[in-house]
C-alpha cells in the first residue's frame, strides 16, 4: 500500500509524460486528418476536423497519380529493398570473415570499414557525382542502390561482427567435422544464429534508406531520373511546388504516404527497434 | 500544343518538352554533368547562365537575331519589346531569348481603393502618404514575401533606375567603382527600407510569395508587389468578385529614368552549343517559331501571362491582365531583375544578407551601400587576380587552423604513446578465431563488400582531397591552385563563417535542451510509471520517422498564418485573455532571424526519444540494490539521481552528445527544406553551402574544400571524444 503523496506524485509524473506524448503525437495526427481537408480549410480552420460527409480523398488520388507518387513509391520500394538486401548479404559475409578469421590485413580492412561510420556523406559527394557520371550511373536506380549499399556496409559490419563474435566456436568446429565447407558452415550453421543481428541491421537500414534525401537529391537531380526518383525527393519537389501552386492538401497527403510504411514497420517491430537502439548504445 | 504544331510544320523534327518547378536546378545539374539539353529555359537564380554564355556553352544568338523573323517580314531582333533582350547581354553576346515576359507591378485591391476614396500614387511621396491613410483605416498596406528577398529588392531596383537612368543602371550592374556610394543609390536603398518598415504587413518576414499573394487576395492587405504571373499563379484562387488593379512602380519628381519603363523579368530560352550543327539550327528554328506573332498571341491566351513580342493584340489578354498589358505596351524601356541575378555570387550573397539587415532596420542605407561598394571592389580585384585572398577574418581563420592543428597533434601523440603499450580493441590471434582467412575465402566473403565500399565511399572521399586543391567550374579544364580554396574560405569568405557559426549553434544548443530533457523523462520512466513501455515507443517514433516527412510536417506547423504553432498560441492567448499571445498570428518562425531558434523544438521533438532510450537502457543496467541502499539512508530522489544514476551512465551521455554534435556538423536536410531549398547566406550550414557552391555557383573545387573542412571537423570531434572515453575507461 502506497502513501497518498506518492500516489499523487505518480499521477503527476504520468500526466507530465502524457503531456509530452501528446505534444509528440499531435502534429502527426494533425497532418493525418488535415490531409483529408480541402485546400482552403487546412490553414484557415487549423484545428477543425474534416466533416465526415466531405472527406477530400482526392488529395490522395492527386498525389498518387498527378504528383507521380505511384512511381516514386515503386522506385523507393525497389531501391530500398535492393539496397537493404545487398547490405545484409554482403555485410554478413564480410563481418563473418573479418570477425572470426585471422588475416594479416584483416584488422586494417575492418578498421577501414569502421572509419566509414565517421565519414560525413558530404565528403565524398562531389567526386562521387563525377564518378557516377563517368560510369553512366548518374540519375539511375542502379547507381543509387550501389551508393546506398556501400554507405550502409560500415554500420552492418559493425553490428554483425559483434554478433558473430559472440557465437560459440564449437559450432563451427562441429560443422567442419560434419564435412561442411567454409560457405556451407556459414550459410547453414552460423548465419541462422545471427538472425537477430540481421534483423536489426535490416530494420535500421530500411528506415535510413527509405527517408534518405541528400544522396537522392544530388545524384537523381537530372531530368532523365524519371525512372529512379524516390519518395523523399518527390515529396521535397511537391513541397517546393506547393509554393507555386499552393496545393497543400496534396502535400499533406504526400507526407502521410511517406510516413505510413515507416509507421507499419515501426509498429510491427517496435520491441526489436527499441531493443536495437538500446543495445547499440551499450556496445558503441 | 505548340509542339505538335511545329512538328507538323517541320516534319522529321521531334521535340521533347519537359517542365518542373525545380527545372533550374535540373538544368544546372545536367550542365555540370556535361549532358546539355538543346534548349532550356529557367529562372535566372538557379543556373549560372553568364558562366555558360562566357564559356561558349550557350550559343551567341546575335547573328541569328540579325536575320529574318519567322514571318520573314522584319529582322528577328526588331520583333522584341524594347529592352527585352538586354538582360542576357554578356560581353557583347546575347545568350538568352525572352519568350514569356513578366513585368513587376504593384497590384492593388480596386474595390477597396474605391470604397475608401484612395487613388493610384504616382510618386513615392504619394505612395507613403497613401500607406499612412490605409494604415489609419486599419488595413495592412502591403503584403510582401520575406522568404524571397528579390521581391523586396524590386522596390530598390525601381527607385534606383528612376533616379540614375538607363546608363547609370548599367554602370551599377557592371560594378563600376563608386556607383554604390552614389547618393542616389543610397536614396533608393532608403526607399526600400522605408517601404518595408512603414508599409509591409506584420509577419511578412516569414511569408512565401504565394502566401503573400493569397493574403492580398483575401483582402487582408491593400496592395502587394509581384510579377504579372500573379494571375496565372493564383488561377482558381482569385475570388470571382475581386477587382484586381495593377500599376507601375512610383517615381521621383527629380528622377531621370524613363517613367514609363517597366521592371521586367523575362523567362528566357537558351540554346546550348551541343556541337551538332543540325540540332542547333533546328533549336533556333523552333525558337523563331515560338516567338512568331501568332504563337506569341496564342501563348498569351493560353498562359494568361505577357509575351516579349511586339504587336500582340490587347484582345489576347484576359480582362484581369488588361491593365498589365497596357503598362507593358506603353513602356519605352525595360530594366530587369536578372541583371542583379547575373552579378557574381559573392556580391549576390552579400546583397541578400545586407538587404535583410536593411529591411529589418539594423543598418542604415549608407552602411548598406558601403558594404556593397566594398564587395564590388573585392569582386573587381578578384577579376584582375583570381588568386588574391583578402584577409577579412584573420583572427577567426587563424584560431580555427590552430585549434584543428592542436587537436590532431594531441590525438597523434596519444596514438604514438599507446602504440608501445598493450594493444586492445579487436583481438588479433586468440581462441576467438576459427582459423586463418585463406585468400579465396577472403576474396569471396570480404571482396564484394570491400570493392563497393572502396569504389563508392573511400575513393571519392580521397578524391575530394585532390579536388579541393583545384579551381574547376565543371566546364573549363581543372587548374591546380594549391591551398587557395582553403585560404579563401577561412580568411575571406563571409558565407563560410556564417555557415560555421550556424553549425556551431547546432552542435551546442540542441544538446543543451535535448540531453537534460531526455534525462528527466528517462528518470521518470525508470522510477516506474504506468505505461512506461508505451511512452518509450511513442517517444522514439519521431526519430524513426525523421528526415523529410518530419521536416515538412514542421514546415507546415510553422506556417505563419494558420499553422499549428501560431493557431495554438492564438487560441491559448484568447483563452487566457493574454493579448500578446493572441497577436501571434503571422509570427514568422522560419524567417532568417528566427529560423535557428525555431529549430530547437524540432530537435527536442525528433531527438529526445532516441536519447531517452539510450539513457533508459543504461539506467536499467544499474544494480537496483544501490537505490534500495540509498532509500534506506533516506537520500531524496534528486540526490539519488546525482550520486548514483548520473555517474554510472556518464559514458552513454557522452556518446549521445557525440551523436548530437556530429549531427550538428552534418546538418543539411533540415535547413535545406525549411528554407525551401534556398537558404539566405546567413542561414547556411556547411552542408547547404557545399550544395550551393557546387550546383548554383559551379565552384566545384570550393565545394570539395568545404567537404574536406567538414570532414576534418567531424573526424576531430569524434576522435577527441573517443579518446576521452578510452582514457576514462583506463583510469577507472
JSON list of C-alpha atoms in Angstrom, two decimals, chain B residues 410 646-655 720-732:
[
{"chain": "B", "resi": 410, "resn": "UNK", "atom": "CA", "xyz": [47.13, 15.77, -29.35]},
{"chain": "B", "resi": 646, "resn": "UNK", "atom": "CA", "xyz": [24.43, 10.28, -13.34]},
{"chain": "B", "resi": 647, "resn": "UNK", "atom": "CA", "xyz": [27.96, 8.97, -12.66]},
{"chain": "B", "resi": 648, "resn": "UNK", "atom": "CA", "xyz": [27.01, 5.47, -13.78]},
{"chain": "B", "resi": 649, "resn": "UNK", "atom": "CA", "xyz": [25.57, 6.46, -17.12]},
{"chain": "B", "resi": 650, "resn": "UNK", "atom": "CA", "xyz": [28.05, 9.21, -17.90]},
{"chain": "B", "resi": 651, "resn": "UNK", "atom": "CA", "xyz": [29.57, 7.22, -20.71]},
{"chain": "B", "resi": 652, "resn": "UNK", "atom": "CA", "xyz": [26.26, 6.84, -22.51]},
{"chain": "B", "resi": 653, "resn": "UNK", "atom": "CA", "xyz": [25.56, 10.54, -22.10]},
{"chain": "B", "resi": 654, "resn": "UNK", "atom": "CA", "xyz": [28.90, 11.31, -23.69]},
{"chain": "B", "resi": 655, "resn": "UNK", "atom": "CA", "xyz": [28.09, 9.05, -26.61]},
{"chain": "B", "resi": 720, "resn": "UNK", "atom": "CA", "xyz": [38.55, 13.53, -29.31]},
{"chain": "B", "resi": 721, "resn": "UNK", "atom": "CA", "xyz": [35.51, 12.16, -27.58]},
{"chain": "B", "resi": 722, "resn": "UNK", "atom": "CA", "xyz": [36.52, 8.55, -28.21]},
{"chain": "B", "resi": 723, "resn": "UNK", "atom": "CA", "xyz": [39.95, 9.27, -26.80]},
{"chain": "B", "resi": 724, "resn": "UNK", "atom": "CA", "xyz": [38.42, 10.90, -23.76]},
{"chain": "B", "resi": 725, "resn": "UNK", "atom": "CA", "xyz": [36.16, 7.90, -23.24]},
{"chain": "B", "resi": 726, "resn": "UNK", "atom": "CA", "xyz": [39.02, 5.44, -23.57]},
{"chain": "B", "resi": 727, "resn": "UNK", "atom": "CA", "xyz": [41.14, 7.36, -21.12]},
{"chain": "B", "resi": 728, "resn": "UNK", "atom": "CA", "xyz": [38.34, 7.27, -18.60]},
{"chain": "B", "resi": 729, "resn": "UNK", "atom": "CA", "xyz": [37.93, 3.57, -19.12]},
{"chain": "B", "resi": 730, "resn": "UNK", "atom": "CA", "xyz": [41.61, 3.02, -18.47]},
{"chain": "B", "resi": 731, "resn": "UNK", "atom": "CA", "xyz": [41.68, 5.23, -15.42]},
{"chain": "B", "resi": 732, "resn": "UNK", "atom": "CA", "xyz": [38.59, 3.65, -13.96]}
]
